[in-house]
Amino acid sequence: MKQATEYVRGLRYKLRMMGIPCHEPTYVYGDNQSVLANTTVPDSQLKKKSNSIAYHFVREGCARDEWRTTYIYINTHENPADLLTKPLPSGEKRSKFIGMLL
């Protein structure tokens, strides 16, 4: 989630430098329920320091209204980002994702 929000921050900065205003926050969705719970629930317990630092980075961006993380879980069978991040064998799932992108 931290990597995705860093990417969002960079893209928003580049758009502003090109003269394109970014008034609305960017919505960030995910398919990992524990990460979504940790970034949306302020009272969540974090066990590791690296998770804590990443959590505060994401929450800081939410507070500044740069992005919003919502507890909307996207099932892995319906997530079109899997086509770009995972090697999918040919079949119905891959055909469905390619149809969604085209």
PDB file of N, CA and C in Angstrom:
ATOM      1  N   MET A   1       0.827  -1.180   0.000  1.00  0.00           N
ATOM      2  CA  MET A   1       0.000   0.000   0.000  1.00  0.00           C
ATOM      3  C   MET A   1       0.877   1.252   0.000  1.00  0.00           C
ATOM      4  N   LYS A   2       1.975   1.203   0.731  1.00  0.00           N
ATOM      5  CA  LYS A   2       2.861   2.370   0.774  1.00  0.00           C
ATOM      6  C   LYS A   2       3.449   2.645  -0.600  1.00  0.00           C
ATOM      7  N   GLN A   3       3.845   1.602  -1.292  1.00  0.00           N
ATOM      8  CA  GLN A   3       4.422   1.771  -2.620  1.00  0.00           C
ATOM      9  C   GLN A   3       3.390   2.365  -3.587  1.00  0.00           C
ATOM     10  N   ALA A   4       2.161   1.905  -3.494  1.00  0.00           N
ATOM     11  CA  ALA A   4       1.106   2.427  -4.365  1.00  0.00           C
ATOM     12  C   ALA A   4       0.826   3.893  -4.068  1.00  0.00           C
ATOM     13  N   THR A   5       0.806   4.257  -2.800  1.00  0.00           N
ATOM     14  CA  THR A   5       0.528   5.651  -2.456  1.00  0.00           C
ATOM     15  C   THR A   5       1.708   6.560  -2.807  1.00  0.00           C
ATOM     16  N   GLU A   6       2.936   6.045  -2.724  1.00  0.00           N
ATOM     17  CA  GLU A   6       4.084   6.839  -3.180  1.00  0.00           C
ATOM     18  C   GLU A   6       3.975   7.098  -4.685  1.00  0.00           C
ATOM     19  N   TYR A   7       3.556   6.099  -5.424  1.00  0.00           N
ATOM     20  CA  TYR A   7       3.364   6.238  -6.867  1.00  0.00           C
ATOM     21  C   TYR A   7       2.269   7.253  -7.173  1.00  0.00           C
ATOM     22  N   VAL A   8       1.178   7.204  -6.405  1.00  0.00           N
ATOM     23  CA  VAL A   8       0.080   8.157  -6.582  1.00  0.00           C
ATOM     24  C   VAL A   8       0.565   9.577  -6.306  1.00  0.00           C
ATOM     25  N   ARG A   9       1.347   9.745  -5.243  1.00  0.00           N
ATOM     26  CA  ARG A   9       1.864  11.074  -4.917  1.00  0.00           C
ATOM     27  C   ARG A   9       2.736  11.606  -6.059  1.00  0.00           C
ATOM     28  N   GLY A  10       3.584  10.767  -6.626  1.00  0.00           N
ATOM     29  CA  GLY A  10       4.432  11.179  -7.735  1.00  0.00           C
ATOM     30  C   GLY A  10       3.632  11.535  -8.980  1.00  0.00           C
ATOM     31  N   LEU A  11       2.614  10.735  -9.283  1.00  0.00           N
ATOM     32  CA  LEU A  11       1.783  11.019 -10.457  1.00  0.00           C
ATOM     33  C   LEU A  11       1.015  12.326 -10.292  1.00  0.00           C
ATOM     34  N   ARG A  12       0.487  12.555  -9.100  1.00  0.00           N
ATOM     35  CA  ARG A  12      -0.242  13.807  -8.848  1.00  0.00           C
ATOM     36  C   ARG A  12       0.688  15.006  -8.988  1.00  0.00           C
ATOM     37  N   TYR A  13       1.924  14.864  -8.520  1.00  0.00           N
ATOM     38  CA  TYR A  13       2.901  15.945  -8.643  1.00  0.00           C
ATOM     39  C   TYR A  13       3.217  16.232 -10.111  1.00  0.00           C
ATOM     40  N   LYS A  14       3.428  15.179 -10.886  1.00  0.00           N
ATOM     41  CA  LYS A  14       3.733  15.356 -12.311  1.00  0.00           C
ATOM     42  C   LYS A  14       2.561  15.990 -13.063  1.00  0.00           C
ATOM     43  N   LEU A  15       1.347  15.602 -12.718  1.00  0.00           N
ATOM     44  CA  LEU A  15       0.178  16.204 -13.364  1.00  0.00           C
ATOM     45  C   LEU A  15       0.086  17.694 -13.045  1.00  0.00           C
ATOM     46  N   ARG A  16       0.350  18.063 -11.798  1.00  0.00           N
ATOM     47  CA  ARG A  16       0.330  19.480 -11.434  1.00  0.00           C
ATOM     48  C   ARG A  16       1.421  20.254 -12.164  1.00  0.00           C
ATOM     49  N   MET A  17       2.592  19.641 -12.347  1.00  0.00           N
ATOM     50  CA  MET A  17       3.678  20.317 -13.062  1.00  0.00           C
ATOM     51  C   MET A  17       3.347  20.533 -14.534  1.00  0.00           C
ATOM     52  N   MET A  18       2.486  19.688 -15.089  1.00  0.00           N
ATOM     53  CA  MET A  18       2.059  19.849 -16.484  1.00  0.00           C
ATOM     54  C   MET A  18       0.855  20.773 -16.609  1.00  0.00           C
ATOM     55  N   GLY A  19       0.388  21.317 -15.496  1.00  0.00           N
ATOM     56  CA  GLY A  19      -0.727  22.256 -15.524  1.00  0.00           C
ATOM     57  C   GLY A  19      -2.092  21.625 -15.397  1.00  0.00           C
ATOM     58  N   ILE A  20      -2.145  20.356 -15.041  1.00  0.00           N
ATOM     59  CA  ILE A  20      -3.425  19.665 -14.869  1.00  0.00           C
ATOM     60  C   ILE A  20      -3.749  19.660 -13.379  1.00  0.00           C
ATOM     61  N   PRO A  21      -4.826  20.338 -12.967  1.00  0.00           N
ATOM     62  CA  PRO A  21      -5.143  20.400 -11.536  1.00  0.00           C
ATOM     63  C   PRO A  21      -5.678  19.060 -11.016  1.00  0.00           C
ATOM     64  N   CYS A  22      -5.341  18.755  -9.785  1.00  0.00           N
ATOM     65  CA  CYS A  22      -5.818  17.540  -9.105  1.00  0.00           C
ATOM     66  C   CYS A  22      -6.552  17.969  -7.843  1.00  0.00           C
ATOM     67  N   HIS A  23      -7.837  18.249  -7.973  1.00  0.00           N
ATOM     68  CA  HIS A  23      -8.607  18.744  -6.834  1.00  0.00           C
ATOM     69  C   HIS A  23      -9.198  17.613  -6.000  1.00  0.00           C
ATOM     70  N   GLU A  24      -9.554  16.529  -6.644  1.00  0.00           N
ATOM     71  CA  GLU A  24     -10.192  15.407  -5.956  1.00  0.00           C
ATOM     72  C   GLU A  24      -9.145  14.416  -5.475  1.00  0.00           C
ATOM     73  N   PRO A  25      -9.419  13.718  -4.374  1.00  0.00           N
ATOM     74  CA  PRO A  25      -8.475  12.686  -3.916  1.00  0.00           C
ATOM     75  C   PRO A  25      -8.514  11.464  -4.823  1.00  0.00           C
ATOM     76  N   THR A  26      -7.434  10.721  -4.820  1.00  0.00           N
ATOM     77  CA  THR A  26      -7.329   9.486  -5.589  1.00  0.00           C
ATOM     78  C   THR A  26      -7.781   8.330  -4.712  1.00  0.00           C
ATOM     79  N   TYR A  27      -8.584   7.445  -5.248  1.00  0.00           N
ATOM     80  CA  TYR A  27      -9.044   6.287  -4.486  1.00  0.00           C
ATOM     81  C   TYR A  27      -8.095   5.121  -4.712  1.00  0.00           C
ATOM     82  N   VAL A  28      -7.673   4.497  -3.619  1.00  0.00           N
ATOM     83  CA  VAL A  28      -6.751   3.371  -3.666  1.00  0.00           C
ATOM     84  C   VAL A  28      -7.490   2.143  -3.154  1.00  0.00           C
ATOM     85  N   TYR A  29      -7.581   1.115  -3.983  1.00  0.00           N
ATOM     86  CA  TYR A  29      -8.244  -0.127  -3.627  1.00  0.00           C
ATOM     87  C   TYR A  29      -7.196  -1.223  -3.487  1.00  0.00           C
ATOM     88  N   GLY A  30      -7.569  -2.332  -2.874  1.00  0.00           N
ATOM     89  CA  GLY A  30      -6.623  -3.414  -2.710  1.00  0.00           C
ATOM     90  C   GLY A  30      -7.292  -4.765  -2.607  1.00  0.00           C
ATOM     91  N   ASP A  31      -6.469  -5.809  -2.697  1.00  0.00           N
ATOM     92  CA  ASP A  31      -6.995  -7.163  -2.570  1.00  0.00           C
ATOM     93  C   ASP A  31      -6.408  -7.886  -1.361  1.00  0.00           C
ATOM     94  N   ASN A  32      -5.786  -7.150  -0.449  1.00  0.00           N
ATOM     95  CA  ASN A  32      -5.258  -7.733   0.775  1.00  0.00           C
ATOM     96  C   ASN A  32      -6.054  -7.152   1.942  1.00  0.00           C
ATOM     97  N   GLN A  33      -6.890  -7.986   2.557  1.00  0.00           N
ATOM     98  CA  GLN A  33      -7.813  -7.499   3.571  1.00  0.00           C
ATOM     99  C   GLN A  33      -7.102  -6.957   4.814  1.00  0.00           C
ATOM    100  N   SER A  34      -5.990  -7.554   5.219  1.00  0.00           N
ATOM    101  CA  SER A  34      -5.308  -7.068   6.414  1.00  0.00           C
ATOM    102  C   SER A  34      -4.691  -5.692   6.183  1.00  0.00           C
ATOM    103  N   VAL A  35      -4.143  -5.449   5.008  1.00  0.00           N
ATOM    104  CA  VAL A  35      -3.579  -4.131   4.703  1.00  0.00           C
ATOM    105  C   VAL A  35      -4.683  -3.090   4.642  1.00  0.00           C
ATOM    106  N   LEU A  36      -5.801  -3.428   4.029  1.00  0.00           N
ATOM    107  CA  LEU A  36      -6.919  -2.491   3.973  1.00  0.00           C
ATOM    108  C   LEU A  36      -7.428  -2.163   5.370  1.00  0.00           C
ATOM    109  N   ALA A  37      -7.517  -3.164   6.233  1.00  0.00           N
ATOM    110  CA  ALA A  37      -7.973  -2.920   7.602  1.00  0.00           C
ATOM    111  C   ALA A  37      -6.986  -2.039   8.356  1.00  0.00           C
ATOM    112  N   ASN A  38      -5.685  -2.289   8.181  1.00  0.00           N
ATOM    113  CA  ASN A  38      -4.684  -1.493   8.892  1.00  0.00           C
ATOM    114  C   ASN A  38      -4.661  -0.041   8.433  1.00  0.00           C
ATOM    115  N   THR A  39      -4.946   0.218   7.171  1.00  0.00           N
ATOM    116  CA  THR A  39      -4.871   1.596   6.681  1.00  0.00           C
ATOM    117  C   THR A  39      -6.171   2.358   6.867  1.00  0.00           C
ATOM    118  N   THR A  40      -7.280   1.687   7.109  1.00  0.00           N
ATOM    119  CA  THR A  40      -8.544   2.399   7.277  1.00  0.00           C
ATOM    120  C   THR A  40      -8.971   2.509   8.727  1.00  0.00           C
ATOM    121  N   VAL A  41      -8.548   1.599   9.582  1.00  0.00           N
ATOM    122  CA  VAL A  41      -8.940   1.616  10.994  1.00  0.00           C
ATOM    123  C   VAL A  41      -7.812   2.249  11.808  1.00  0.00           C
ATOM    124  N   PRO A  42      -8.032   3.433  12.397  1.00  0.00           N
ATOM    125  CA  PRO A  42      -6.954   4.099  13.126  1.00  0.00           C
ATOM    126  C   PRO A  42      -6.482   3.351  14.373  1.00  0.00           C
ATOM    127  N   ASP A  43      -7.314   2.503  14.955  1.00  0.00           N
ATOM    128  CA  ASP A  43      -6.942   1.803  16.192  1.00  0.00           C
ATOM    129  C   ASP A  43      -6.313   0.442  15.951  1.00  0.00           C
ATOM    130  N   SER A  44      -5.936   0.143  14.714  1.00  0.00           N
ATOM    131  CA  SER A  44      -5.395  -1.183  14.431  1.00  0.00           C
ATOM    132  C   SER A  44      -4.015  -1.353  15.071  1.00  0.00           C
ATOM    133  N   GLN A  45      -3.713  -2.579  15.478  1.00  0.00           N
ATOM    134  CA  GLN A  45      -2.446  -2.895  16.141  1.00  0.00           C
ATOM    135  C   GLN A  45      -1.420  -3.310  15.098  1.00  0.00           C
ATOM    136  N   LEU A  46      -0.281  -2.638  15.122  1.00  0.00           N
ATOM    137  CA  LEU A  46       0.795  -2.954  14.185  1.00  0.00           C
ATOM    138  C   LEU A  46       1.943  -3.580  14.961  1.00  0.00           C
ATOM    139  N   LYS A  47       2.438  -4.706  14.499  1.00  0.00           N
ATOM    140  CA  LYS A  47       3.433  -5.474  15.233  1.00  0.00           C
ATOM    141  C   LYS A  47       4.868  -5.098  14.888  1.00  0.00           C
ATOM    142  N   LYS A  48       5.119  -4.611  13.673  1.00  0.00           N
ATOM    143  CA  LYS A  48       6.489  -4.329  13.243  1.00  0.00           C
ATOM    144  C   LYS A  48       6.677  -2.842  12.990  1.00  0.00           C
ATOM    145  N   LYS A  49       7.900  -2.363  13.201  1.00  0.00           N
ATOM    146  CA  LYS A  49       8.190  -0.944  13.025  1.00  0.00           C
ATOM    147  C   LYS A  49       8.047  -0.525  11.565  1.00  0.00           C
ATOM    148  N   SER A  50       8.457  -1.379  10.637  1.00  0.00           N
ATOM    149  CA  SER A  50       8.344  -1.020   9.217  1.00  0.00           C
ATOM    150  C   SER A  50       6.878  -0.856   8.825  1.00  0.00           C
ATOM    151  N   ASN A  51       6.002  -1.705   9.357  1.00  0.00           N
ATOM    152  CA  ASN A  51       4.570  -1.564   9.087  1.00  0.00           C
ATOM    153  C   ASN A  51       4.038  -0.270   9.685  1.00  0.00           C
ATOM    154  N   SER A  52       4.554   0.094  10.843  1.00  0.00           N
ATOM    155  CA  SER A  52       4.109   1.310  11.505  1.00  0.00           C
ATOM    156  C   SER A  52       4.492   2.538  10.695  1.00  0.00           C
ATOM    157  N   ILE A  53       5.707   2.575  10.162  1.00  0.00           N
ATOM    158  CA  ILE A  53       6.154   3.712   9.361  1.00  0.00           C
ATOM    159  C   ILE A  53       5.329   3.814   8.080  1.00  0.00           C
ATOM    160  N   ALA A  54       5.105   2.690   7.420  1.00  0.00           N
ATOM    161  CA  ALA A  54       4.298   2.685   6.205  1.00  0.00           C
ATOM    162  C   ALA A  54       2.864   3.111   6.505  1.00  0.00           C
ATOM    163  N   TYR A  55       2.322   2.659   7.637  1.00  0.00           N
ATOM    164  CA  TYR A  55       0.967   3.004   8.045  1.00  0.00           C
ATOM    165  C   TYR A  55       0.838   4.515   8.215  1.00  0.00           C
ATOM    166  N   HIS A  56       1.809   5.122   8.884  1.00  0.00           N
ATOM    167  CA  HIS A  56       1.733   6.559   9.130  1.00  0.00           C
ATOM    168  C   HIS A  56       1.885   7.358   7.836  1.00  0.00           C
ATOM    169  N   PHE A  57       2.676   6.867   6.900  1.00  0.00           N
ATOM    170  CA  PHE A  57       2.792   7.526   5.595  1.00  0.00           C
ATOM    171  C   PHE A  57       1.448   7.516   4.876  1.00  0.00           C
ATOM    172  N   VAL A  58       0.784   6.372   4.872  1.00  0.00           N
ATOM    173  CA  VAL A  58      -0.506   6.244   4.183  1.00  0.00           C
ATOM    174  C   VAL A  58      -1.559   7.086   4.885  1.00  0.00           C
ATOM    175  N   ARG A  59      -1.600   7.050   6.208  1.00  0.00           N
ATOM    176  CA  ARG A  59      -2.591   7.824   6.957  1.00  0.00           C
ATOM    177  C   ARG A  59      -2.360   9.325   6.808  1.00  0.00           C
ATOM    178  N   GLU A  60      -1.097   9.739   6.698  1.00  0.00           N
ATOM    179  CA  GLU A  60      -0.785  11.149   6.491  1.00  0.00           C
ATOM    180  C   GLU A  60      -1.353  11.644   5.161  1.00  0.00           C
ATOM    181  N   GLY A  61      -1.203  10.836   4.115  1.00  0.00           N
ATOM    182  CA  GLY A  61      -1.775  11.193   2.818  1.00  0.00           C
ATOM    183  C   GLY A  61      -3.294  11.229   2.855  1.00  0.00           C
ATOM    184  N   CYS A  62      -3.894  10.338   3.619  1.00  0.00           N
ATOM    185  CA  CYS A  62      -5.359  10.352   3.775  1.00  0.00           C
ATOM    186  C   CYS A  62      -5.805  11.622   4.495  1.00  0.00           C
ATOM    187  N   ALA A  63      -5.045  12.027   5.514  1.00  0.00           N
ATOM    188  CA  ALA A  63      -5.390  13.228   6.268  1.00  0.00           C
ATOM    189  C   ALA A  63      -5.265  14.483   5.406  1.00  0.00           C
ATOM    190  N   ARG A  64      -4.297  14.472   4.481  1.00  0.00           N
ATOM    191  CA  ARG A  64      -4.122  15.618   3.578  1.00  0.00           C
ATOM    192  C   ARG A  64      -5.057  15.558   2.385  1.00  0.00           C
ATOM    193  N   ASP A  65      -5.877  14.531   2.318  1.00  0.00           N
ATOM    194  CA  ASP A  65      -6.851  14.317   1.250  1.00  0.00           C
ATOM    195  C   ASP A  65      -6.182  14.156  -0.109  1.00  0.00           C
ATOM    196  N   GLU A  66      -4.980  13.562  -0.121  1.00  0.00           N
ATOM    197  CA  GLU A  66      -4.320  13.219  -1.376  1.00  0.00           C
ATOM    198  C   GLU A  66      -4.940  11.962  -1.968  1.00  0.00           C
ATOM    199  N   TRP A  67      -5.248  11.007  -1.109  1.00  0.00           N
ATOM    200  CA  TRP A  67      -5.865   9.760  -1.535  1.00  0.00           C
ATOM    201  C   TRP A  67      -6.778   9.271  -0.433  1.00  0.00           C
ATOM    202  N   ARG A  68      -7.608   8.326  -0.787  1.00  0.00           N
ATOM    203  CA  ARG A  68      -8.496   7.688   0.179  1.00  0.00           C
ATOM    204  C   ARG A  68      -8.367   6.186   0.022  1.00  0.00           C
ATOM    205  N   THR A  69      -8.128   5.530   1.134  1.00  0.00           N
ATOM    206  CA  THR A  69      -8.129   4.069   1.135  1.00  0.00           C
ATOM    207  C   THR A  69      -9.441   3.640   1.764  1.00  0.00           C
ATOM    208  N   THR A  70     -10.158   2.816   1.088  1.00  0.00           N
ATOM    209  CA  THR A  70     -11.451   2.367   1.591  1.00  0.00           C
ATOM    210  C   THR A  70     -11.398   0.876   1.844  1.00  0.00           C
ATOM    211  N   TYR A  71     -12.230   0.429   2.747  1.00  0.00           N
ATOM    212  CA  TYR A  71     -12.269  -0.991   3.073  1.00  0.00           C
ATOM    213  C   TYR A  71     -13.184  -1.708   2.089  1.00  0.00           C
ATOM    214  N   ILE A  72     -12.918  -1.495   0.818  1.00  0.00           N
ATOM    215  CA  ILE A  72     -13.633  -2.197  -0.251  1.00  0.00           C
ATOM    216  C   ILE A  72     -12.678  -3.253  -0.781  1.00  0.00           C
ATOM    217  N   TYR A  73     -12.991  -4.478  -0.486  1.00  0.00           N
ATOM    218  CA  TYR A  73     -12.136  -5.591  -0.891  1.00  0.00           C
ATOM    219  C   TYR A  73     -12.466  -5.994  -2.318  1.00  0.00           C
ATOM    220  N   ILE A  74     -11.449  -6.129  -3.142  1.00  0.00           N
ATOM    221  CA  ILE A  74     -11.614  -6.600  -4.517  1.00  0.00           C
ATOM    222  C   ILE A  74     -11.128  -8.045  -4.568  1.00  0.00           C
ATOM    223  N   ASN A  75     -12.030  -8.938  -4.871  1.00  0.00           N
ATOM    224  CA  ASN A  75     -11.702 -10.357  -4.941  1.00  0.00           C
ATOM    225  C   ASN A  75     -10.633 -10.589  -6.008  1.00  0.00           C
ATOM    226  N   THR A  76      -9.739 -11.514  -5.751  1.00  0.00           N
ATOM    227  CA  THR A  76      -8.647 -11.780  -6.686  1.00  0.00           C
ATOM    228  C   THR A  76      -9.144 -12.312  -8.031  1.00  0.00           C
ATOM    229  N   HIS A  77     -10.336 -12.884  -8.071  1.00  0.00           N
ATOM    230  CA  HIS A  77     -10.894 -13.378  -9.324  1.00  0.00           C
ATOM    231  C   HIS A  77     -11.525 -12.259 -10.144  1.00  0.00           C
ATOM    232  N   GLU A  78     -11.691 -11.072  -9.545  1.00  0.00           N
ATOM    233  CA  GLU A  78     -12.292  -9.937 -10.239  1.00  0.00           C
ATOM    234  C   GLU A  78     -11.335  -8.759 -10.342  1.00  0.00           C
ATOM    235  N   ASN A  79     -10.079  -8.938  -9.996  1.00  0.00           N
ATOM    236  CA  ASN A  79      -9.106  -7.857  -9.973  1.00  0.00           C
ATOM    237  C   ASN A  79      -8.341  -7.798 -11.292  1.00  0.00           C
ATOM    238  N   PRO A  80      -8.616  -6.789 -12.141  1.00  0.00           N
ATOM    239  CA  PRO A  80      -7.927  -6.724 -13.431  1.00  0.00           C
ATOM    240  C   PRO A  80      -6.440  -6.400 -13.307  1.00  0.00           C
ATOM    241  N   ALA A  81      -5.995  -5.906 -12.161  1.00  0.00           N
ATOM    242  CA  ALA A  81      -4.568  -5.622 -11.979  1.00  0.00           C
ATOM    243  C   ALA A  81      -3.745  -6.904 -11.977  1.00  0.00           C
ATOM    244  N   ASP A  82      -4.364  -8.037 -11.708  1.00  0.00           N
ATOM    245  CA  ASP A  82      -3.640  -9.310 -11.723  1.00  0.00           C
ATOM    246  C   ASP A  82      -3.083  -9.628 -13.110  1.00  0.00           C
ATOM    247  N   LEU A  83      -3.753  -9.137 -14.143  1.00  0.00           N
ATOM    248  CA  LEU A  83      -3.268  -9.367 -15.498  1.00  0.00           C
ATOM    249  C   LEU A  83      -1.909  -8.707 -15.712  1.00  0.00           C
ATOM    250  N   LEU A  84      -1.677  -7.579 -15.042  1.00  0.00           N
ATOM    251  CA  LEU A  84      -0.431  -6.836 -15.208  1.00  0.00           C
ATOM    252  C   LEU A  84       0.633  -7.232 -14.196  1.00  0.00           C
ATOM    253  N   THR A  85       0.249  -7.914 -13.121  1.00  0.00           N
ATOM    254  CA  THR A  85       1.211  -8.213 -12.056  1.00  0.00           C
ATOM    255  C   THR A  85       1.506  -9.693 -11.879  1.00  0.00           C
ATOM    256  N   LYS A  86       0.687 -10.573 -12.439  1.00  0.00           N
ATOM    257  CA  LYS A  86       0.879 -12.013 -12.264  1.00  0.00           C
ATOM    258  C   LYS A  86       0.846 -12.715 -13.615  1.00  0.00           C
ATOM    259  N   PRO A  87       1.632 -13.739 -13.773  1.00  0.00           N
ATOM    260  CA  PRO A  87       1.527 -14.510 -15.017  1.00  0.00           C
ATOM    261  C   PRO A  87       0.274 -15.392 -14.971  1.00  0.00           C
ATOM    262  N   LEU A  88      -0.689 -15.098 -15.809  1.00  0.00           N
ATOM    263  CA  LEU A  88      -1.930 -15.868 -15.836  1.00  0.00           C
ATOM    264  C   LEU A  88      -1.921 -16.836 -17.006  1.00  0.00           C
ATOM    265  N   PRO A  89      -2.288 -18.073 -16.763  1.00  0.00           N
ATOM    266  CA  PRO A  89      -2.389 -19.018 -17.880  1.00  0.00           C
ATOM    267  C   PRO A  89      -3.593 -18.664 -18.756  1.00  0.00           C
ATOM    268  N   SER A  90      -3.548 -19.096 -19.990  1.00  0.00           N
ATOM    269  CA  SER A  90      -4.680 -18.808 -20.872  1.00  0.00           C
ATOM    270  C   SER A  90      -5.910 -19.535 -20.341  1.00  0.00           C
ATOM    271  N   GLY A  91      -7.027 -18.893 -20.504  1.00  0.00           N
ATOM    272  CA  GLY A  91      -8.268 -19.473 -20.029  1.00  0.00           C
ATOM    273  C   GLY A  91      -9.325 -18.403 -19.873  1.00  0.00           C
ATOM    274  N   GLU A  92     -10.392 -18.753 -19.174  1.00  0.00           N
ATOM    275  CA  GLU A  92     -11.531 -17.856 -19.036  1.00  0.00           C
ATOM    276  C   GLU A  92     -11.178 -16.596 -18.245  1.00  0.00           C
ATOM    277  N   LYS A  93     -10.408 -16.750 -17.163  1.00  0.00           N
ATOM    278  CA  LYS A  93     -10.045 -15.601 -16.327  1.00  0.00           C
ATOM    279  C   LYS A  93      -9.212 -14.594 -17.118  1.00  0.00           C
ATOM    280  N   ARG A  94      -8.223 -15.073 -17.838  1.00  0.00           N
ATOM    281  CA  ARG A  94      -7.368 -14.178 -18.629  1.00  0.00           C
ATOM    282  C   ARG A  94      -8.169 -13.498 -19.736  1.00  0.00           C
ATOM    283  N   SER A  95      -9.031 -14.239 -20.406  1.00  0.00           N
ATOM    284  CA  SER A  95      -9.857 -13.668 -21.472  1.00  0.00           C
ATOM    285  C   SER A  95     -10.785 -12.590 -20.932  1.00  0.00           C
ATOM    286  N   LYS A  96     -11.328 -12.816 -19.733  1.00  0.00           N
ATOM    287  CA  LYS A  96     -12.206 -11.827 -19.115  1.00  0.00           C
ATOM    288  C   LYS A  96     -11.462 -10.538 -18.809  1.00  0.00           C
ATOM    289  N   PHE A  97     -10.240 -10.649 -18.269  1.00  0.00           N
ATOM    290  CA  PHE A  97      -9.443  -9.472 -17.945  1.00  0.00           C
ATOM    291  C   PHE A  97      -9.041  -8.700 -19.196  1.00  0.00           C
ATOM    292  N   ILE A  98      -8.659  -9.416 -20.235  1.00  0.00           N
ATOM    293  CA  ILE A  98      -8.269  -8.754 -21.484  1.00  0.00           C
ATOM    294  C   ILE A  98      -9.485  -8.028 -22.080  1.00  0.00           C
ATOM    295  N   GLY A  99     -10.652  -8.642 -21.974  1.00  0.00           N
ATOM    296  CA  GLY A  99     -11.882  -7.994 -22.444  1.00  0.00           C
ATOM    297  C   GLY A  99     -12.206  -6.743 -21.651  1.00  0.00           C
ATOM    298  N   MET A 100     -11.883  -6.739 -20.359  1.00  0.00           N
ATOM    299  CA  MET A 100     -12.137  -5.558 -19.535  1.00  0.00           C
ATOM    300  C   MET A 100     -11.206  -4.407 -19.918  1.00  0.00           C
ATOM    301  N   LEU A 101      -9.968  -4.741 -20.277  1.00  0.00           N
ATOM    302  CA  LEU A 101      -9.002  -3.698 -20.618  1.00  0.00           C
ATOM    303  C   LEU A 101      -9.195  -3.129 -22.008  1.00  0.00           C
ATOM    304  N   LEU A 102      -9.705  -3.912 -22.916  1.00  0.00           N
ATOM    305  CA  LEU A 102      -9.865  -3.437 -24.308  1.00  0.00           C
ATOM    306  C   LEU A 102     -11.188  -2.837 -24.548  1.00  0.00           C
TER     307      LEU A 102
END
